[in-house]
Coordinates of C-alpha atoms in Angstrom, one line a residue:
Chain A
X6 CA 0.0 0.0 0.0
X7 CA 2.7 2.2 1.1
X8 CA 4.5 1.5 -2.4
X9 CA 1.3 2.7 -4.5
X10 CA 1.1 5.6 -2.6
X11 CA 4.6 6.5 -3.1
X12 CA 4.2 5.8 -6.5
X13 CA 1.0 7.9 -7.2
X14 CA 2.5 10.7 -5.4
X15 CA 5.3 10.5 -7.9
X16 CA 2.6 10.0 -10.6
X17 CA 1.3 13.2 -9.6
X18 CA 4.9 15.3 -9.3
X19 CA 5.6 14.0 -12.6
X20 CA 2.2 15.3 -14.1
X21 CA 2.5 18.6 -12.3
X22 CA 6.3 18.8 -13.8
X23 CA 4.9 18.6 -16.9
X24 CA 1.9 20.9 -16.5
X25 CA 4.6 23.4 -15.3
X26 CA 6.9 22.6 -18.1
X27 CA 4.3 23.1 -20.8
X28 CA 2.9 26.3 -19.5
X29 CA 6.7 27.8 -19.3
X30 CA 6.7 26.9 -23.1
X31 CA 3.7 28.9 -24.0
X32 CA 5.0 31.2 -21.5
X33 CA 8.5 31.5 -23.4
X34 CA 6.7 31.7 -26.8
X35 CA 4.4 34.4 -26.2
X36 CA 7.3 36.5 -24.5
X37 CA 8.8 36.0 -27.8
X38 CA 6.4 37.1 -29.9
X39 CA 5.9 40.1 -27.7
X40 CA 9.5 41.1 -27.8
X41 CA 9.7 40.6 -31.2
X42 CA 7.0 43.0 -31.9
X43 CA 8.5 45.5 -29.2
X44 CA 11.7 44.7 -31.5
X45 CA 9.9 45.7 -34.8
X46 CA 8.1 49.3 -33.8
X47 CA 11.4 50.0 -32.0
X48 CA 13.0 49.6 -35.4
X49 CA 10.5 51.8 -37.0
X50 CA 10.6 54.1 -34.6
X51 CA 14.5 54.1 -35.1
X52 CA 14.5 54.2 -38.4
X53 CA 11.3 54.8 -40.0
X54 CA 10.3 57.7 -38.5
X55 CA 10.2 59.8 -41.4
X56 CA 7.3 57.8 -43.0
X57 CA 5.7 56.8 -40.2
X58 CA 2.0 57.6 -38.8
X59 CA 0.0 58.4 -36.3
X60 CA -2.5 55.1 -37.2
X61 CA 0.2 53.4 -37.2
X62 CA 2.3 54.1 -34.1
X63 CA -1.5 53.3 -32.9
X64 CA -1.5 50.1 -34.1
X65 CA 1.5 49.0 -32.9
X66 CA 0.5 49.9 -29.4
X67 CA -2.7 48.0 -30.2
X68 CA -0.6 45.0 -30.8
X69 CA 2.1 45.2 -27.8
X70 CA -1.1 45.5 -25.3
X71 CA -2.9 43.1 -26.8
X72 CA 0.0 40.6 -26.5
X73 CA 0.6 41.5 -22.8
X74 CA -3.2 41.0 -22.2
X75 CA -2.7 37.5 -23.2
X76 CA 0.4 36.8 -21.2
X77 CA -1.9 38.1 -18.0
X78 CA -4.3 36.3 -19.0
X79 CA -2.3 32.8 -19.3
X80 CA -0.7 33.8 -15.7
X81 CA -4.4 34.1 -14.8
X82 CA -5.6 30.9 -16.2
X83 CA -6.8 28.2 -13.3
X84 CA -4.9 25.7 -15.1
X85 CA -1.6 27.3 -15.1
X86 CA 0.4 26.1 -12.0
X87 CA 1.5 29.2 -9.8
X88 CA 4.5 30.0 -10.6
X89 CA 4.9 31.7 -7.2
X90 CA 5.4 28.9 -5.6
X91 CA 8.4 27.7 -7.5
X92 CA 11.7 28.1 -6.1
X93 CA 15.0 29.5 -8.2
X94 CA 17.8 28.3 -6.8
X95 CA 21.0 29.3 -8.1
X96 CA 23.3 26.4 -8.2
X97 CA 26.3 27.7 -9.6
X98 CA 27.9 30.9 -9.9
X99 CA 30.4 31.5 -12.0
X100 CA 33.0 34.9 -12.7
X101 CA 33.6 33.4 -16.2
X102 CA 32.1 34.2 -19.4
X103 CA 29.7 31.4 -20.3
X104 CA 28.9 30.8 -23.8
X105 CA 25.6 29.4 -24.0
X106 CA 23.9 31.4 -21.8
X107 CA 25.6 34.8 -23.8
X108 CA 23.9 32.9 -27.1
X109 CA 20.9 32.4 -24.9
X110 CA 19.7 35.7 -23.6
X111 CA 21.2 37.2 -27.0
X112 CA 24.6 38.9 -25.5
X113 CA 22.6 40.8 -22.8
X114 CA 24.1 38.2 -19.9
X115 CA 27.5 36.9 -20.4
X116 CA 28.3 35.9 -17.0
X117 CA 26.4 34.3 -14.3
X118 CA 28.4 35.8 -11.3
X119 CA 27.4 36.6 -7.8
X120 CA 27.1 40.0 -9.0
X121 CA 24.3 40.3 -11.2
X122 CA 22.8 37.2 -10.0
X123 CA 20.8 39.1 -7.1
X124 CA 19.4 41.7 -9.6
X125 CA 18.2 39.0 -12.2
X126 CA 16.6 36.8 -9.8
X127 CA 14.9 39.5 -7.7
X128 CA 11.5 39.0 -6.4
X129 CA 10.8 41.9 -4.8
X130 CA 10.8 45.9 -6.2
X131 CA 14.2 47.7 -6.4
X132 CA 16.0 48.9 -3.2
X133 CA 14.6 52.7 -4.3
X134 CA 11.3 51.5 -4.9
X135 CA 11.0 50.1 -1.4
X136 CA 12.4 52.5 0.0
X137 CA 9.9 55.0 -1.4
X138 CA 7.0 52.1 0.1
X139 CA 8.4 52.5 3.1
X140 CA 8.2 56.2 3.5
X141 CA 4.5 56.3 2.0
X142 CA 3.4 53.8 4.5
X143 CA 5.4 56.0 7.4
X144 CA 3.5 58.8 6.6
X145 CA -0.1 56.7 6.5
X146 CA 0.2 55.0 9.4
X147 CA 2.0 59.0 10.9
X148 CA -1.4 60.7 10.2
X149 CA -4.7 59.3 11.7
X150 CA -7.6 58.0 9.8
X151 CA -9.9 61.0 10.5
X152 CA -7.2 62.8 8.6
X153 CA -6.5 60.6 5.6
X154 CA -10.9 60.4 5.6
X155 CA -10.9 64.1 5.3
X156 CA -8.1 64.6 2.7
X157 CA -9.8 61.9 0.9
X158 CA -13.2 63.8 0.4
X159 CA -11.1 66.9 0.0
X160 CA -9.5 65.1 -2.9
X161 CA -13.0 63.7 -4.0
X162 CA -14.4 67.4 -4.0
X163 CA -11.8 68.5 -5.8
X164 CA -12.0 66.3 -8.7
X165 CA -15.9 66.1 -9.1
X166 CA -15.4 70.0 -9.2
X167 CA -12.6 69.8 -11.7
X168 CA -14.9 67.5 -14.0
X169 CA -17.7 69.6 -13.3
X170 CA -16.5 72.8 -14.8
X171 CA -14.5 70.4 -17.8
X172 CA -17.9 69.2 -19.0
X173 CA -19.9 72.2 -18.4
X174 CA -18.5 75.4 -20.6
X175 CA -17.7 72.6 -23.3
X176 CA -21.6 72.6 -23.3
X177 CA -22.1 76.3 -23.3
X178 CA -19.5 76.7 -25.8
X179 CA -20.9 73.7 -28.3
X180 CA -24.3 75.8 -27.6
X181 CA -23.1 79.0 -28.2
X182 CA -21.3 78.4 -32.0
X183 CA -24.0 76.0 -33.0
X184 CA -26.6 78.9 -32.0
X185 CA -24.0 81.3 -33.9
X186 CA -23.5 79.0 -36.7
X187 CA -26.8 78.1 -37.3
X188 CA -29.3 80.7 -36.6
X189 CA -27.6 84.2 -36.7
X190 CA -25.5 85.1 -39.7
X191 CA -23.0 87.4 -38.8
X192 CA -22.4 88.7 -42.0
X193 CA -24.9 89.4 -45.5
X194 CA -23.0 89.6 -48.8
X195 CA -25.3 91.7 -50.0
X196 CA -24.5 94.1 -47.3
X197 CA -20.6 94.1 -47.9
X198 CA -21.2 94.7 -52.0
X199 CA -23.4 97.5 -51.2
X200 CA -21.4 99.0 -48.7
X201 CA -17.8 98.5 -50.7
X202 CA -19.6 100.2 -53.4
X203 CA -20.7 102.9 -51.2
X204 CA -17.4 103.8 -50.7
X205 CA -15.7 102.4 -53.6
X206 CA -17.2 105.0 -56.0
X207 CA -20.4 106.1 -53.9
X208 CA -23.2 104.2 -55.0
X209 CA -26.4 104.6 -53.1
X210 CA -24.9 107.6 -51.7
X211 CA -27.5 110.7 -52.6
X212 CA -25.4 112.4 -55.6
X213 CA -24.6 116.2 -54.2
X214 CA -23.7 119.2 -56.2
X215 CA -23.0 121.1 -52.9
X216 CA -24.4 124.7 -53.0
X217 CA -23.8 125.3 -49.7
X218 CA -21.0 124.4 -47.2
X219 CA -18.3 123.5 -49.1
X220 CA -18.3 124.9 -52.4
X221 CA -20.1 128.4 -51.4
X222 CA -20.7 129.9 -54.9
X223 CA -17.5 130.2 -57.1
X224 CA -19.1 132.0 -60.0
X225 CA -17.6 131.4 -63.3
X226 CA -17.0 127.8 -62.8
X227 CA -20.3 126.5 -61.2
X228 CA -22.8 126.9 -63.6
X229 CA -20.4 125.8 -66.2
X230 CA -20.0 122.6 -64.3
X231 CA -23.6 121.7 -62.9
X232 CA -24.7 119.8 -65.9
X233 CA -22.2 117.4 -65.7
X234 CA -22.4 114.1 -64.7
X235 CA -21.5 112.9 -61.0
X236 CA -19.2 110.3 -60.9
X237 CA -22.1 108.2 -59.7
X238 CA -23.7 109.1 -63.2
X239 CA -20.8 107.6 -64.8
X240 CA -20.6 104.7 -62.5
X241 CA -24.5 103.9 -62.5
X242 CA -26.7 106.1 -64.5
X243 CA -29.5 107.7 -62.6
X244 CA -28.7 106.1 -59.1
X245 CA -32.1 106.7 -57.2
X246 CA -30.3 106.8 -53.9
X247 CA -32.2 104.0 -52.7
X248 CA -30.6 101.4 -50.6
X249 CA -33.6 98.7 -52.0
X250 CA -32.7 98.2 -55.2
X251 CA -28.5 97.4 -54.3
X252 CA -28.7 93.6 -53.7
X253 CA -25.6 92.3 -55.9
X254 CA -27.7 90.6 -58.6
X255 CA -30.6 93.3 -58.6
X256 CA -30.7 96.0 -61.4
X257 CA -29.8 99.6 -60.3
X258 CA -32.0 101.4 -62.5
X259 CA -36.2 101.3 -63.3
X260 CA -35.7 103.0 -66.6
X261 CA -33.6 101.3 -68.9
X262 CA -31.3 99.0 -67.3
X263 CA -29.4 97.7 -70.6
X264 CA -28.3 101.0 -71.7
X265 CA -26.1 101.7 -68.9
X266 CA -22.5 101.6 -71.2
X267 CA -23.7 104.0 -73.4
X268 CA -24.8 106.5 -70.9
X269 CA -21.4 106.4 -69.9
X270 CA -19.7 107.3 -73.0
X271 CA -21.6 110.1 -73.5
X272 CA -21.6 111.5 -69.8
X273 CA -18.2 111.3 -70.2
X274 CA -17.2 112.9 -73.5
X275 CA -20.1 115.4 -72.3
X276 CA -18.1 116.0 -69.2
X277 CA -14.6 116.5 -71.2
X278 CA -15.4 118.9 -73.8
X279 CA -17.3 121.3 -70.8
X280 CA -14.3 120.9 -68.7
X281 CA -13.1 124.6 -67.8
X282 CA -8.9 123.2 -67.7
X283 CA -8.4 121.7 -71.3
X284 CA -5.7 119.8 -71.5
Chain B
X13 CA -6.7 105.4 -64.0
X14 CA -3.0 105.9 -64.9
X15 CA -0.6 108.1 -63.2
X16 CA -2.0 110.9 -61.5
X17 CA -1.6 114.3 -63.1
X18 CA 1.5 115.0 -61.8
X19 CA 0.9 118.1 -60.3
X20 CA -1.3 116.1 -57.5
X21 CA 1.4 113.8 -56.1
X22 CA 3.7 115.1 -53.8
X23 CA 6.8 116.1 -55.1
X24 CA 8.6 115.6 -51.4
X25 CA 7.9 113.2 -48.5
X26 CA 8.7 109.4 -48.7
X27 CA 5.1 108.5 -49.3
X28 CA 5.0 108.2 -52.9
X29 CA 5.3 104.3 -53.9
X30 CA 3.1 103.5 -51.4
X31 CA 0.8 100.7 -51.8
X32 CA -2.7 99.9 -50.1
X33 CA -3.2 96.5 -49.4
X34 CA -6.9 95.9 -48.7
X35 CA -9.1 93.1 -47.9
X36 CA -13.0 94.0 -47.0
X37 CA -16.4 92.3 -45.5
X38 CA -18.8 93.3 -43.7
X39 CA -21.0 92.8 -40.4
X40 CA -24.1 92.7 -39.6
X41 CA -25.5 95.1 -36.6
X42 CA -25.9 92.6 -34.3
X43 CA -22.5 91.0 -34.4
X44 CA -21.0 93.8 -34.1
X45 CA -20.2 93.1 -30.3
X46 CA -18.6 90.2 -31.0
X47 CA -16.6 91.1 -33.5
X48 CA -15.6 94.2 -31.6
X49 CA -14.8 91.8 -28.5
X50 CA -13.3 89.3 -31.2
X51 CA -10.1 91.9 -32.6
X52 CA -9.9 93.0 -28.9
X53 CA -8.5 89.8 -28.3
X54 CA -6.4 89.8 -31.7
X55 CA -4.8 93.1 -31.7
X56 CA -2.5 95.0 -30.3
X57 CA -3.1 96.0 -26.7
X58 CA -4.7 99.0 -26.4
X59 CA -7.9 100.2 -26.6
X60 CA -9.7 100.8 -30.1
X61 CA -9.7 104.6 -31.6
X62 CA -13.4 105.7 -31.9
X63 CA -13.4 107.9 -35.0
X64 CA -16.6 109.7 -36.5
X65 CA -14.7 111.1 -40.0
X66 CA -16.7 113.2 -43.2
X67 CA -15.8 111.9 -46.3
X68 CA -16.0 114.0 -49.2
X69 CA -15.2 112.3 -52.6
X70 CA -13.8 114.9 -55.3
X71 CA -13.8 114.5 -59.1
X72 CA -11.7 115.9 -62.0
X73 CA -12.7 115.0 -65.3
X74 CA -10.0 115.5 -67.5
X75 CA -10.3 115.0 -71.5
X76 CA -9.3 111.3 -72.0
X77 CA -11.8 109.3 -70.7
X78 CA -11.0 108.9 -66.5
X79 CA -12.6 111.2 -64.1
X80 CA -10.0 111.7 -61.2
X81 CA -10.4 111.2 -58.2
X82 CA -9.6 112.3 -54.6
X83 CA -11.2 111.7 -51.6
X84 CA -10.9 114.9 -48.5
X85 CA -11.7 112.9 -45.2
X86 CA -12.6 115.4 -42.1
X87 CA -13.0 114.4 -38.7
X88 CA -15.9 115.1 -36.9
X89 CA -14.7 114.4 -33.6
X90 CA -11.7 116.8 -33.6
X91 CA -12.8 119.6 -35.4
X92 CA -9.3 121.4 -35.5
X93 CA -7.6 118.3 -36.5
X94 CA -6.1 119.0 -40.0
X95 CA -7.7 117.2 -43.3
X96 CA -6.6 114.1 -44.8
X97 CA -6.7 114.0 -48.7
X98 CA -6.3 110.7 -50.5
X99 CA -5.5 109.5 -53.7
X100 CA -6.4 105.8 -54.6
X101 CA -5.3 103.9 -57.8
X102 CA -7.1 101.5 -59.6
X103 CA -7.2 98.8 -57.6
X104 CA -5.2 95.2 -58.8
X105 CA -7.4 92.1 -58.4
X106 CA -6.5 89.8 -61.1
X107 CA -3.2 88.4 -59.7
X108 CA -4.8 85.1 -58.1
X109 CA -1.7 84.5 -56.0
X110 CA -2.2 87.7 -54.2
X111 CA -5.2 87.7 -51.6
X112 CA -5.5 91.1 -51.2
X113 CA -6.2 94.0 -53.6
X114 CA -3.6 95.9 -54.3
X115 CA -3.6 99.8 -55.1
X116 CA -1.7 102.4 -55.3
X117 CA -1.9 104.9 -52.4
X118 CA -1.1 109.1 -51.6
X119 CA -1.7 110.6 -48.4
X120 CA -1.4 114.1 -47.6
X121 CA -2.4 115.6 -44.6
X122 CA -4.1 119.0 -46.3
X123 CA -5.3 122.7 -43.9
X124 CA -8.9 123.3 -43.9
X125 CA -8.7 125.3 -46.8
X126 CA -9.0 122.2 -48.9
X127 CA -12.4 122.3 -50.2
X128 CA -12.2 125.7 -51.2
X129 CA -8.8 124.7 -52.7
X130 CA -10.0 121.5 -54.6
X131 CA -12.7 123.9 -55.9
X132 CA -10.4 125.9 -57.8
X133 CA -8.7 123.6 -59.0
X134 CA -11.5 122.5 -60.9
X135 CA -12.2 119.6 -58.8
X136 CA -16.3 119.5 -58.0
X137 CA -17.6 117.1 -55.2
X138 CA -19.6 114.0 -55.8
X139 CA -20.8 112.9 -53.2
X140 CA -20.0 112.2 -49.8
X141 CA -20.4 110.1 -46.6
X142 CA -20.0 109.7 -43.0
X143 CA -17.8 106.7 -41.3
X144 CA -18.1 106.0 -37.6
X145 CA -16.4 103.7 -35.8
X146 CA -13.5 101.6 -34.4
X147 CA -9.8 101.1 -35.5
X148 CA -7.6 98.3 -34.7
X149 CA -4.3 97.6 -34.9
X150 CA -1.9 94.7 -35.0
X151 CA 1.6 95.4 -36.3
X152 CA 1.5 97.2 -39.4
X153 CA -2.3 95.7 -40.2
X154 CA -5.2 98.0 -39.3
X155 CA -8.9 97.0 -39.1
X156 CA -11.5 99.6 -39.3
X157 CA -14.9 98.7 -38.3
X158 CA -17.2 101.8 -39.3
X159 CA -20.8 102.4 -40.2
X160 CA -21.7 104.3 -42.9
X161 CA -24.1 106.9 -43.4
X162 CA -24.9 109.4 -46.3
X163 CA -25.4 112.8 -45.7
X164 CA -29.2 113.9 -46.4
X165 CA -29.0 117.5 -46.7
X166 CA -25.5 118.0 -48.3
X167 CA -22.9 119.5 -46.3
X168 CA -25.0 118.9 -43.0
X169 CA -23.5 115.9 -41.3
X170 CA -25.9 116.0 -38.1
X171 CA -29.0 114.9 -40.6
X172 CA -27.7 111.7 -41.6
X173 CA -29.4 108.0 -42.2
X174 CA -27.8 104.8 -41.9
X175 CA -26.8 103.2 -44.9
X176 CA -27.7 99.8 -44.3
X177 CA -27.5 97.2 -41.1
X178 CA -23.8 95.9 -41.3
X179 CA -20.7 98.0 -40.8
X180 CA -18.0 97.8 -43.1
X181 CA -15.0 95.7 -42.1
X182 CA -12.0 97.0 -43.8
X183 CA -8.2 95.2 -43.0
X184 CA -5.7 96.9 -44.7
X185 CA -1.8 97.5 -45.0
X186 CA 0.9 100.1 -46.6
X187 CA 3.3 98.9 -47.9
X188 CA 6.2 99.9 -50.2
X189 CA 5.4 98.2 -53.7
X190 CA 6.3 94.6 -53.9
X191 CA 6.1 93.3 -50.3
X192 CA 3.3 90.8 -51.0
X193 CA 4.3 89.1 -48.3
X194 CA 1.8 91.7 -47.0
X195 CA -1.1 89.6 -48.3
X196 CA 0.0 86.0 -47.1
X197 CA -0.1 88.2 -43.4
X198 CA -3.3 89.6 -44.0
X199 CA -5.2 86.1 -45.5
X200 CA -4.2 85.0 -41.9
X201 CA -5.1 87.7 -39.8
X202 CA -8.5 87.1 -41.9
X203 CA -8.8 83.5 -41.4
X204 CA -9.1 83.9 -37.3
X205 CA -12.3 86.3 -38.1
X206 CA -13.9 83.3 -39.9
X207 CA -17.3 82.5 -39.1
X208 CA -17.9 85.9 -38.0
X209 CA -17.0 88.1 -40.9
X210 CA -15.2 87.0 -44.0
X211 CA -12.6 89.6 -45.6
X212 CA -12.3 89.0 -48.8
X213 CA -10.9 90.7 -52.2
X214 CA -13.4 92.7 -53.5
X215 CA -13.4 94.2 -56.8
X216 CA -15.6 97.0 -56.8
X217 CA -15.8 97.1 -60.1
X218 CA -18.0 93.9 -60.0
X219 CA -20.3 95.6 -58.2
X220 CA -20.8 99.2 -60.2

C-alpha cells in the first residue's frame, strides 16, 4: 500500500512537472512574440520615423497591449500552476564568461556571477522603490484616519469640481457656436457689396452738387459745371439713392437697365469737352 | 486710372510708392459686439480709436476718358484736427496669387482750406459720406470697423441716415510696392475672423 502511494505521489509530481513545463513553453513563446514586436516598432521608430504615422504608431500599441493582455491572462488561467510557488535556486555561480547562456539571452548576460545574480533573480521591487514604500506607509500609518478620511473627500471634492467645470462650458460653448453657426449670420453679402460700393465709388450715396457748405458759390465755374455728370452718373446712371434696389444681382436702375455703357460714353465725352482746364 | 496728373502727387515726402493692401467684408449690426470683442483679443493691446470722420469724394474729369479722383476725409470728432486727402489707384485684383487688392496709395495731410482749394482747381464734389467707428491695430495691419451713413442735406452731417444694417470691415496694409508678403499676413489675420465676418478681395468694379 505504502508503495502505491509512493508511486501515485510521484505520478502526480511528474504530471505537475509537466503541467509546469508546458505552461513555461507557452510562456517563453508568447514573450517571444511580444518582444519581437517590441523589437519591430522599435525599429520603426528608429529608423522609419520619417514615413511613419500616427494610425500606425496606434497600431503598434494595439498589438504590444494586446500581447501583454494574453500573457496576463495565461498567468491568470486556473490551469496554469502558480509560478509563485516555484523556487530558483542558483546552483552555480560562476565569474567566467559562459557561452551558452551569452547565445541564450542574446549577448545581454555573459556571465552568471554573484554579482548580477541578485538583480536577475529578484522577487521583490528595487532597493529605491521600497524604500519609497516604506516612506508612504510611514507617513499613512503617521497621520490618523480621520485625517487621511478628510483629505480623501477633499480630494474627492476636488476632482468632481474639476470634471464639473470640464464638462460644463464645453456645453455652453458647443451651444453658443452651433446657435451662432446656425441661426444668426454674422455677416450678408449683399451688405458688404453694397457697402464697398458705397465707398468704392459712392453708390447709393445721394449724388450732391454742394451749393452750400463746401463749395459756397464760385461764380464762373459752377454753372459751367452743374450739368455734368456725377461720378455716380458715370458709374451707374441715374442712381435713385435708394438702398432697396442694391442687392448684388438686382438691377440699379427702373428705366432702362441695358443702356447703362452708353450713358457712360456720353456723360463722359459730355463731361470732357465742358471741362473749364483743357488739357 | 493711370498716373495721376502730376501736379497732385507730392513732389517731397517718402510717401510716394506707397501701396494699399486691402481686404473687406462686412458685419451685420448685431454681431458687431462680437466682433468688436473678437479683434480686442487679436490686436495690439490697447484700446480701439473711436473715430466719426466726413468723407467728401472729389472728381476731375480730365479730357481722355478717367474722371479723377480724390477723396478729403474730415473728422468730426476733432474739429481742428487737420484734413486728410487721398488719392487711390485702380485697384489690382487679377493676380490670383495675391489675396488682397492691391492699389496704389497718396496721403497728404491737407489745412482746412482744402475744399475751397480742390474747388479751384477745378475739382467738383460727388458725393460724400459719413464713417463712424472703431480702429484696430496689429503690427502694421489695421482693421476699421465703421458704419456708414450718407449725408441727407448735403454739407449737414448732423442729418444723416444709416446706410444699411452691417458696418464695413476693412483690413488693410501700406506697404512699399512689392512686399506681398503683405497679403499671405493679411489672408491669416483674416482666417481667425472666420465665421464671424469673412474679408475677402473685393473688386468694386463687380459691383458698379
Amino acid at each position: 500500500y505504502k508503495l502505491l502511494h509512493n508511486w501515485n505521489s510521484l505520478l502526480n509530481t511528474q504530471r505537475e512537472e509537466k503541467l509546469l513545463e508546458g505552461s513555461v513553453e507557452s510562456l517563453i513563446s508568447r514573450v517571444a512574440h511580444l518582444k519581437n514586436a517590441l523589437h519591430s516598432f522599435i525599429y520603426k521608430l528608429e529608423n522609419e520615423y520619417e514615413r511613419l504615422t500616427w494610425p500606425s504608431v496606434l497600431d503598434n500599441f494595439a498589438l504590444l497591449s494586446g500581447q501583454l493582455n494574453t500573457i496576463n491572462k495565461v498567468l491568470r488561467n486556473e490551469k496554469t500552476p502558480s509560478f509563485r510557488q516555484q523556487v530558483i535556486i542558483p546552483l552555480l555561480l560562476s565569474p567566467d564568461r559562459d557561452e551558452d547562456l551569452a547565445k541564450l539571452t542574446e549577448q545581454r548576460v555573459p556571465v552568471f556571477s554573484h554579482e548580477i545574480v541578485p538583480d536577475h533573480l529578484r522577487t521583490k521591487p528595487d532597493p529605491e522603490v521600497e524604500e519609497q514604500e516604506k516612506q508612504l506607509s510611514a507617513e499613512a500609518a503617521r497621520i490618523g484616519p480621520e485625517v487621511a478620511q478628510k483629505q480623501i473627500q477633499t480630494l474627492n471634492k476636488l476632482c468632481s469640481n474639476l470634471l464639473e467645470k470640464l464638462n460644463n462650458p464645453r456645453d455652453d460653448r458647443d451651444a453658443d457656436s452651433a446657435a451662432l453657426r446656425l441661426n444668426k449670420p454674422s455677416f450678408n453679402p449683399a451688405d458688404t457689396n453694397a457697402l464697398v460700393a458705397a465707398v468704392g465709388f459712392g453708390k447709393g450715396l445721394s449724388k450732391c452738387r454742394p451749393p452750400g457748405p463746401v463749395a459756397p458759390g464760385h461764380p464762373g465755374q459752377g454753372p459751367m459745371m452743374s450739368g455734368g455728370p456725377t461720378l455716380q452718373q458715370v458709374t451707374i446712371s441715374g442712381g435713385s439713392g435708394q438702398l432697396q434696389g442694391m442687392g448684388p444681382g438686382a438691377p440699379q436702375q427702373q428705366g432702362q437697365p441695358g443702356k447703362m455703357p452708353t450713358n457712360i460714353k456720353t456723360n463722359i465725352k459730355a463731361a470732357s469737352s465742358m471741362h473749364p482746364y483743357n488739357r | 486710372m493711370e498716373a495721376p496728373p502730376v501736379s497732385v502727387m507730392p513732389v517731397t515726402g517718402g510717401t510716394i510708392n506707397m501701396m494699399e493692401y486691402l481686404l473687406q467684408g462686412s458685419v451685420l449690426d448685431q454681431a458687431l459686439e462680437s466682433l468688436l470683442h473678437r479683434l480686442r483679443g487679436l490686436c495690439d493691446n490697447m484700446e480701439p480709436e473711436l473715430f466719426a470722420d466726413h468723407e467728401l469724394v472729389y472728381l476731375l474729369k480730365g479730357q481722355q476718358g478717367n474722371p479723377f479722383l480724390l477723396r478729403a476725409r474730415r473728422s468730426l470728432s476733432h474739429p481742428t484736427a487737420p484734413w486728410h486727402l487721398r488719392y487711390l489707384g485702380q485697384p489690382e485684383v487679377g493676380d490670383k496669387s495675391r489675396h488682397a487688392l492691391v492699389r496704389n496709395c497718396v496721403d497728404v495731410a491737407a489745412s482746412h482750406s482744402l475744399p475751397d482749394f480742390l474747388n479751384e482747381m477745378g475739382f467738383r464734389m460727388d458725393h460724400e459720406f459719413v464713417a463712424k467707428g472703431h480702429i484696430f491695430r496689429r503690427g502694421a495691419l489695421k482693421v476699421v470697423v465703421s458704419k456708414l451713413s450718407r449725408v441727407l442735406v448735403p454739407g449737414n452731417t448732423d442729418n444723416t441716415e444709416p446706410l444699411s444694417l452691417s458696418s464695413l470691415v476693412e483690413l488693410s496694409v501700406l506697404a512699399p510696392a512689392g512686399q506681398d508678403t503683405m497679403s499671405e499676413e493679411m489672408r491669416s489675420f483674416a482666417e481667425q475672423l472666420k465665421p464671424l465676418v469673412h474679408l475677402e478681395k473685393i473688386d468694386p468694379k463687380r459691383h458698379m
